PDB file of C-alpha atoms in Angstrom:
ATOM      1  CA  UNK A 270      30.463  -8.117   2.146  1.00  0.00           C
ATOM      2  CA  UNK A 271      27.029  -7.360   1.844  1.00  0.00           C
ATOM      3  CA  UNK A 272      26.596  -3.228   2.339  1.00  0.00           C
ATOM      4  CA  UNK A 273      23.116  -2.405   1.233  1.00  0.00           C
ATOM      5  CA  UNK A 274      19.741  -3.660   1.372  1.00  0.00           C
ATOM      6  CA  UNK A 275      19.627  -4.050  -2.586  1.00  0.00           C
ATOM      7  CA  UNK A 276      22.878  -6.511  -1.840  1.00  0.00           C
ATOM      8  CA  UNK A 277      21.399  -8.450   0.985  1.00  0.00           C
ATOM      9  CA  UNK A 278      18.155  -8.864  -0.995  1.00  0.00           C
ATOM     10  CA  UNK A 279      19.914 -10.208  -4.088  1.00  0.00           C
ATOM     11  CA  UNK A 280      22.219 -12.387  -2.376  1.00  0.00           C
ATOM     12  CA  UNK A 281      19.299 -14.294  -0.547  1.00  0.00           C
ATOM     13  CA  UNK A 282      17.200 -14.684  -3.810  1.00  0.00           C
ATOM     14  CA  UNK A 283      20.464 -15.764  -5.523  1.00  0.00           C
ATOM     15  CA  UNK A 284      21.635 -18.158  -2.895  1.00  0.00           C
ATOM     16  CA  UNK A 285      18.027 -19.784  -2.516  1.00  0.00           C
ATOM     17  CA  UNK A 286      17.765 -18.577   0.862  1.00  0.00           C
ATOM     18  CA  UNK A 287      14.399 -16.790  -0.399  1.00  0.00           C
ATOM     19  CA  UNK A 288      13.182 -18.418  -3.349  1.00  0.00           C
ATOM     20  CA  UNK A 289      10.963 -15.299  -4.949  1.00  0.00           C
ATOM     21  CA  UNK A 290       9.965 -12.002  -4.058  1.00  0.00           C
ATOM     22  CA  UNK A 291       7.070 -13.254  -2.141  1.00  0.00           C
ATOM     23  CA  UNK A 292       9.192 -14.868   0.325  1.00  0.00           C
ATOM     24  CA  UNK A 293       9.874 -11.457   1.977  1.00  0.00           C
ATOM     25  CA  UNK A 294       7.692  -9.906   4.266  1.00  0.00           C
ATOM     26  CA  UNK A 295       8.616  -6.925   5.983  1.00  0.00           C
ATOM     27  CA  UNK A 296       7.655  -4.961   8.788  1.00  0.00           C
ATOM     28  CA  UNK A 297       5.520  -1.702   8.137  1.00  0.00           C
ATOM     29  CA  UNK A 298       6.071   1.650   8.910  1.00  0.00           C
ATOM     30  CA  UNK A 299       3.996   1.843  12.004  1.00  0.00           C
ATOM     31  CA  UNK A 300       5.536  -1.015  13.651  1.00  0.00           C
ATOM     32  CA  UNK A 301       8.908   0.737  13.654  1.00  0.00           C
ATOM     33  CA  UNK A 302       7.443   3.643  15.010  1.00  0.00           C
ATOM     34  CA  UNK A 303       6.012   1.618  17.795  1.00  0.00           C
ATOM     35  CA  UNK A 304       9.186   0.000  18.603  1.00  0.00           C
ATOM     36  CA  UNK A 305      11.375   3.373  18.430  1.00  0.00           C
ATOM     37  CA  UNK A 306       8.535   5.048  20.450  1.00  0.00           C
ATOM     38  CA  UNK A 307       9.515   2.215  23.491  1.00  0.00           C
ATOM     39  CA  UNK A 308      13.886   1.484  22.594  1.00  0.00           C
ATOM     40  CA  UNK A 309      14.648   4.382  21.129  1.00  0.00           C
ATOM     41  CA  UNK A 310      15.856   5.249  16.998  1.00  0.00           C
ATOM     42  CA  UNK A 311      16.573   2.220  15.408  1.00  0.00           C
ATOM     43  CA  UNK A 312      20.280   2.607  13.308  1.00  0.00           C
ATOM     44  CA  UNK A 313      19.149   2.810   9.886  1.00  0.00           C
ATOM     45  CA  UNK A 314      20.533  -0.370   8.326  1.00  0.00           C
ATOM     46  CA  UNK A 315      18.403  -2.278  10.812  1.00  0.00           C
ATOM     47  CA  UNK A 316      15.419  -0.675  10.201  1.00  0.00           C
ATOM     48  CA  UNK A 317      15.808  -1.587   6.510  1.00  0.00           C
ATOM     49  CA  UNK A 318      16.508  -5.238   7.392  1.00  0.00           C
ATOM     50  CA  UNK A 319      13.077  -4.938   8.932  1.00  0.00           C
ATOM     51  CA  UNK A 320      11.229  -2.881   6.101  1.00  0.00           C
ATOM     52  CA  UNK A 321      12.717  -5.908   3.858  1.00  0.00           C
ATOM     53  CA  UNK A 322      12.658  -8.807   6.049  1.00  0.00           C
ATOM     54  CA  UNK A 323      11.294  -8.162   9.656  1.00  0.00           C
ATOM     55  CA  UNK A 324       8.835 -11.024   9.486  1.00  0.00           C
ATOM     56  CA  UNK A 325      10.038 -13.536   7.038  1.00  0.00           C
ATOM     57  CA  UNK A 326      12.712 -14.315   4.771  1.00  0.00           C
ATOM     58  CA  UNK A 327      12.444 -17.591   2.982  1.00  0.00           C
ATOM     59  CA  UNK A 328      14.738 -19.728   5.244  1.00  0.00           C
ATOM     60  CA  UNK A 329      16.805 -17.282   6.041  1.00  0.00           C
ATOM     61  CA  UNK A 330      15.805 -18.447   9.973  1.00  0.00           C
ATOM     62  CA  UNK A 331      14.910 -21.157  11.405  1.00  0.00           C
ATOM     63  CA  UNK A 332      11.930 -21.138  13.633  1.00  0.00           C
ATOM     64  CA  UNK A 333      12.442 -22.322  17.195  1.00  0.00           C
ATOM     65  CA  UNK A 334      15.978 -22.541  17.065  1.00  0.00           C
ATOM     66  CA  UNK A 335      16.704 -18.412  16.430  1.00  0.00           C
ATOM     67  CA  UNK A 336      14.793 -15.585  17.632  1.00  0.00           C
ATOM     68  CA  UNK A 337      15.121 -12.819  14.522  1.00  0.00           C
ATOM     69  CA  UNK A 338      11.626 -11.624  13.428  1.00  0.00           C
ATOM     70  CA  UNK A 339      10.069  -9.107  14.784  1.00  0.00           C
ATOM     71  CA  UNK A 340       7.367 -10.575  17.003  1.00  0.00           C
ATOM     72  CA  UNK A 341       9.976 -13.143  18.268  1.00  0.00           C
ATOM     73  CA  UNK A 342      12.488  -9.960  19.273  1.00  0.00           C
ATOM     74  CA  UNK A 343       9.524  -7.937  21.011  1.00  0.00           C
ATOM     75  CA  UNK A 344       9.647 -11.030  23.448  1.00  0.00           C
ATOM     76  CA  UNK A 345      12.769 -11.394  23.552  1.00  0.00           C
ATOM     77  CA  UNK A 346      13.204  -7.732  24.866  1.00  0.00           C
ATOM     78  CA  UNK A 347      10.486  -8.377  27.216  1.00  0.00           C
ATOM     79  CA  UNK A 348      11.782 -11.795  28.531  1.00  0.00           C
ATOM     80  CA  UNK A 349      15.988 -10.178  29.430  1.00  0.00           C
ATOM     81  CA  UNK A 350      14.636  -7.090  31.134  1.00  0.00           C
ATOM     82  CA  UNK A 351      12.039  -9.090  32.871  1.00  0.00           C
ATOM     83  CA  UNK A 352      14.785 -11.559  33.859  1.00  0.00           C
ATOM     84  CA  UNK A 353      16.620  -8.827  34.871  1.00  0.00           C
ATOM     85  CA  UNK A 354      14.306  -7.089  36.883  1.00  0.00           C
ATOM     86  CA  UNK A 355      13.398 -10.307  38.569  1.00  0.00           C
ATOM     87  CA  UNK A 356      17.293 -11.025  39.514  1.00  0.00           C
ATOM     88  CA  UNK A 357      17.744  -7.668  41.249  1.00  0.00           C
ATOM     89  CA  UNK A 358      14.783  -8.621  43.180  1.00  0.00           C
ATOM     90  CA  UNK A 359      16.335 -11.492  44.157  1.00  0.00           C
ATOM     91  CA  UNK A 360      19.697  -9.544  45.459  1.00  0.00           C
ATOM     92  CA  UNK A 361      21.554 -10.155  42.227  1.00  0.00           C
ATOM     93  CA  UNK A 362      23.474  -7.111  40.584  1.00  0.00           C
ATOM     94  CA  UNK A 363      23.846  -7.453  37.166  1.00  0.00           C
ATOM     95  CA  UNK A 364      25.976  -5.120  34.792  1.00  0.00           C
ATOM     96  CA  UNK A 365      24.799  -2.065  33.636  1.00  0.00           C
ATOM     97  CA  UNK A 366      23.888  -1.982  30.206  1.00  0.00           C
ATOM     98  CA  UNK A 367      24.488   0.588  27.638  1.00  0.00           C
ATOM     99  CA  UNK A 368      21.309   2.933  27.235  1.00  0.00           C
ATOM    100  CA  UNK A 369      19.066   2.207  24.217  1.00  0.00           C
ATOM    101  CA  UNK A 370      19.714  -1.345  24.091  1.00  0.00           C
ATOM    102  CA  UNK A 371      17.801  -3.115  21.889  1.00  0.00           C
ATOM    103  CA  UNK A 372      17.888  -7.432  21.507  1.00  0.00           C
ATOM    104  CA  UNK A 373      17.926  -8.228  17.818  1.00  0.00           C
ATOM    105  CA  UNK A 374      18.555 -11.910  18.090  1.00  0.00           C
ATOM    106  CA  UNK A 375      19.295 -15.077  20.199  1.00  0.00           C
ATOM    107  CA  UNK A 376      19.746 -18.573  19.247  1.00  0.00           C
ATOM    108  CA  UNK A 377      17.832 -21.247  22.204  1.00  0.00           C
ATOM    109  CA  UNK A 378      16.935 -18.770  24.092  1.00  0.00           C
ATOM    110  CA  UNK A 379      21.431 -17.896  25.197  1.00  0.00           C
ATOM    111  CA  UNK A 380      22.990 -15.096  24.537  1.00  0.00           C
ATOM    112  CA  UNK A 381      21.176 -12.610  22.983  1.00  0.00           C
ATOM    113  CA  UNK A 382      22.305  -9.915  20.718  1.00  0.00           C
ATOM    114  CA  UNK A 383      21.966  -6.546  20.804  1.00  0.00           C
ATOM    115  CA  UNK A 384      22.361  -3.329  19.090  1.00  0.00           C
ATOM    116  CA  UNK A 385      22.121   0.300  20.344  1.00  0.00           C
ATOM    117  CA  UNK A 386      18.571   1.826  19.139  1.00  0.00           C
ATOM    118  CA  UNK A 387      20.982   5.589  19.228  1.00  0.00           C
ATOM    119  CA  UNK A 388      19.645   6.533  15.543  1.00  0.00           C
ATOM    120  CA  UNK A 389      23.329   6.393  14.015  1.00  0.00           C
ATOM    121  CA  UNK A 390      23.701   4.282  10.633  1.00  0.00           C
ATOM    122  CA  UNK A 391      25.104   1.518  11.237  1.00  0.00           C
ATOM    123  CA  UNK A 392      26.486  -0.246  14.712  1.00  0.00           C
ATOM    124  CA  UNK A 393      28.224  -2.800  16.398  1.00  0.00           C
ATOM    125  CA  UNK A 394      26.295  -5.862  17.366  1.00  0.00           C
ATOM    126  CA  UNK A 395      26.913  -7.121  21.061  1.00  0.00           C
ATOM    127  CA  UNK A 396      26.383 -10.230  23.093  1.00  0.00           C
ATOM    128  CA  UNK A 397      24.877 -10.187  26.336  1.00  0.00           C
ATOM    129  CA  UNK A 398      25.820 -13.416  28.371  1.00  0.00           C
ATOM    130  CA  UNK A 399      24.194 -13.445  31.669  1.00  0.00           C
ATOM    131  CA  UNK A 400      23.729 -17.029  31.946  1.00  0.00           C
ATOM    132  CA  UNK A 401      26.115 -16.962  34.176  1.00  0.00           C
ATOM    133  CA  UNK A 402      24.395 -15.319  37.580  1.00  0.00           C
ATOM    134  CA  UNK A 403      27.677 -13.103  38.705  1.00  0.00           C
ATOM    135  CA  UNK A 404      29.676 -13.718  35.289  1.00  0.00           C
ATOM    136  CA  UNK A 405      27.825 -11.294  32.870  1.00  0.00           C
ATOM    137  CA  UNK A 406      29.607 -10.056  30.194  1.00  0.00           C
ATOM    138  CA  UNK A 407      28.942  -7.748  27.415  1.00  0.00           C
ATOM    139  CA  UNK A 408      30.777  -8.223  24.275  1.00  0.00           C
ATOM    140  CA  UNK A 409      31.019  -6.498  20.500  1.00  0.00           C
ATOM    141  CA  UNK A 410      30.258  -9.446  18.537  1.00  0.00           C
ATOM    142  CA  UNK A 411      30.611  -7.917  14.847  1.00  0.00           C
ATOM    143  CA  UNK A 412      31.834  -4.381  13.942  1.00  0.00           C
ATOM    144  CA  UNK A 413      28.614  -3.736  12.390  1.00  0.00           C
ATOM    145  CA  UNK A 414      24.771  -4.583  11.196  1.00  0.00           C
ATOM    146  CA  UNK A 415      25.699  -5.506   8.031  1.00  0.00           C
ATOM    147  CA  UNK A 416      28.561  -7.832   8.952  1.00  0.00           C
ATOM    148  CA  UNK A 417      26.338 -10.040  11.546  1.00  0.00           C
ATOM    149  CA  UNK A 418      23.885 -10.046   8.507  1.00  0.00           C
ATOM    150  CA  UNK A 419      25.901 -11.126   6.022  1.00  0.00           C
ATOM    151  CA  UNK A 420      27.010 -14.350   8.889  1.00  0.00           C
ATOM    152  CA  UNK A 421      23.542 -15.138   9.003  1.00  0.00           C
ATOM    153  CA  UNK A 422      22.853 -15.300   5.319  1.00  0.00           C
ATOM    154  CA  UNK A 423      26.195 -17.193   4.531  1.00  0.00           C
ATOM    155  CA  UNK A 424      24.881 -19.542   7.654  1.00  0.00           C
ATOM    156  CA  UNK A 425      21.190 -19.862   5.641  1.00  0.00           C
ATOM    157  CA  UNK A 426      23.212 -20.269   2.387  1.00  0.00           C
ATOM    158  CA  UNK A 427      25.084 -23.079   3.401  1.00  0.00           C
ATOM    159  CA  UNK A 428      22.270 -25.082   4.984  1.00  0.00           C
ATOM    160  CA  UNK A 429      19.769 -24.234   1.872  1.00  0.00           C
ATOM    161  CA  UNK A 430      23.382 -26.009  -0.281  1.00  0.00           C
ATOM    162  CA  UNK A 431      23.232 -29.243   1.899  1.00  0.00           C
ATOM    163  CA  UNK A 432      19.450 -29.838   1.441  1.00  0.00           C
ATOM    164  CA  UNK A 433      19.944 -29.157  -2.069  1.00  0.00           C
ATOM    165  CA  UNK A 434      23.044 -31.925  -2.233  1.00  0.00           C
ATOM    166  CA  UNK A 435      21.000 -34.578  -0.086  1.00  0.00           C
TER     167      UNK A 435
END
C-alpha cells in the first residue's frame, strides 16, 4: 500500500497515470492556509496530496465525472453545507456532522467524502449520503488517507491499462 508521498508519486509516474513530472501541479502554500483558516488543520497526508497533486495529476481524475482538485472541492464544500442549510429551512433535520468536516471528493455530484480537517496525520475517510431526505448516513469508507488514495490510483491505473490495450 502506498504510505508516503514519494510512493504515491512514483507509483503514478510508473503506472502512466502521470506521464512526467510536469503532469503534477500542486497546490501552494497559501492556498492551504486559506482553506485551514475556513475547515480547520488539514491531516498531514492530505495536505501533501495537495502540495503534490491538488490541481492536477495526469489522469489520475477524470474531469466531470469526480470532484478531487482543489477548486472542484472548495465547491463542493460550499454546495453540501448550502444544501444543508437550505433543507433545515425547509423543516428537514439532517444528522449532525462531526466538527471540522472537510469534503475531499464525490463522484456525479453523490456521496461525497470527507475527512476531519482535526490536524492529526492521517484519518479515516467517510461518506456522507444524504440523498436520501430522512435516510442520511455517515459512514468510514477507508481506515485512512492513504488507503482511499491508493483506490483511486489503482482505479486511474487500470483505466490508463485499457486505453493502452485498445
Amino acid at each position: 500500500m502506498i504510505s508516503s508521498i514519494n510512493e504515491l508519486k512514483t507509483r503514478l509516474l510508473t503506472s502512466n497515470v502521470v506521464n512526467n513530472e510536469y503532469g503534477f501541479r500542486g497546490c501552494k502554500v497559501s492556498e492551504i492556509e486559506t482553506i485551514e483558516a475556513k475547515y480547520g488543520t488539514l491531516p498531514y497526508v492530505y495536505k501533501q496530496i495537495l502540495f503534490l497533486a491538488g490541481h492536477r495529476a495526469g489522469t489520475l481524475i477524470s474531469n466531470g465525472e469526480f470532484e478531487f482538485y482543489i477548486d472542484e472541492v472548495l465547491q463542493l464544500n460550499e454546495r453540501v453545507f448550502q444544501d444543508r442549510e437550505e433543507g433545515i429551512q425547509e423543516g428537514e433535520k439532517p444528522i449532525s456532522l462531526p466538527k471540522n468536516v472537510f469534503f475531499c471528493f464525490c463522484r456525479y455530484d453523490n456521496r461525497p467524502n470527507f475527512i476531519l480537517a482535526n490536524g492529526e496525520k492521517d484519518c479515516p475517510v467517510y461518506v456522507y449520503d444524504y440523498e436520501g431526505g430522512n435516510n442520511e448516513t455517515i459512514q468510514e469508507l477507508y481506515k485512512s488517507i492513504w488507503e482511499w488514495i491508493e483506490d483511486l490510483v489503482e482505479d486511474a491505473a487500470h483505466w490508463v491499462n485499457v486505453r493502452k490495450n485498445r
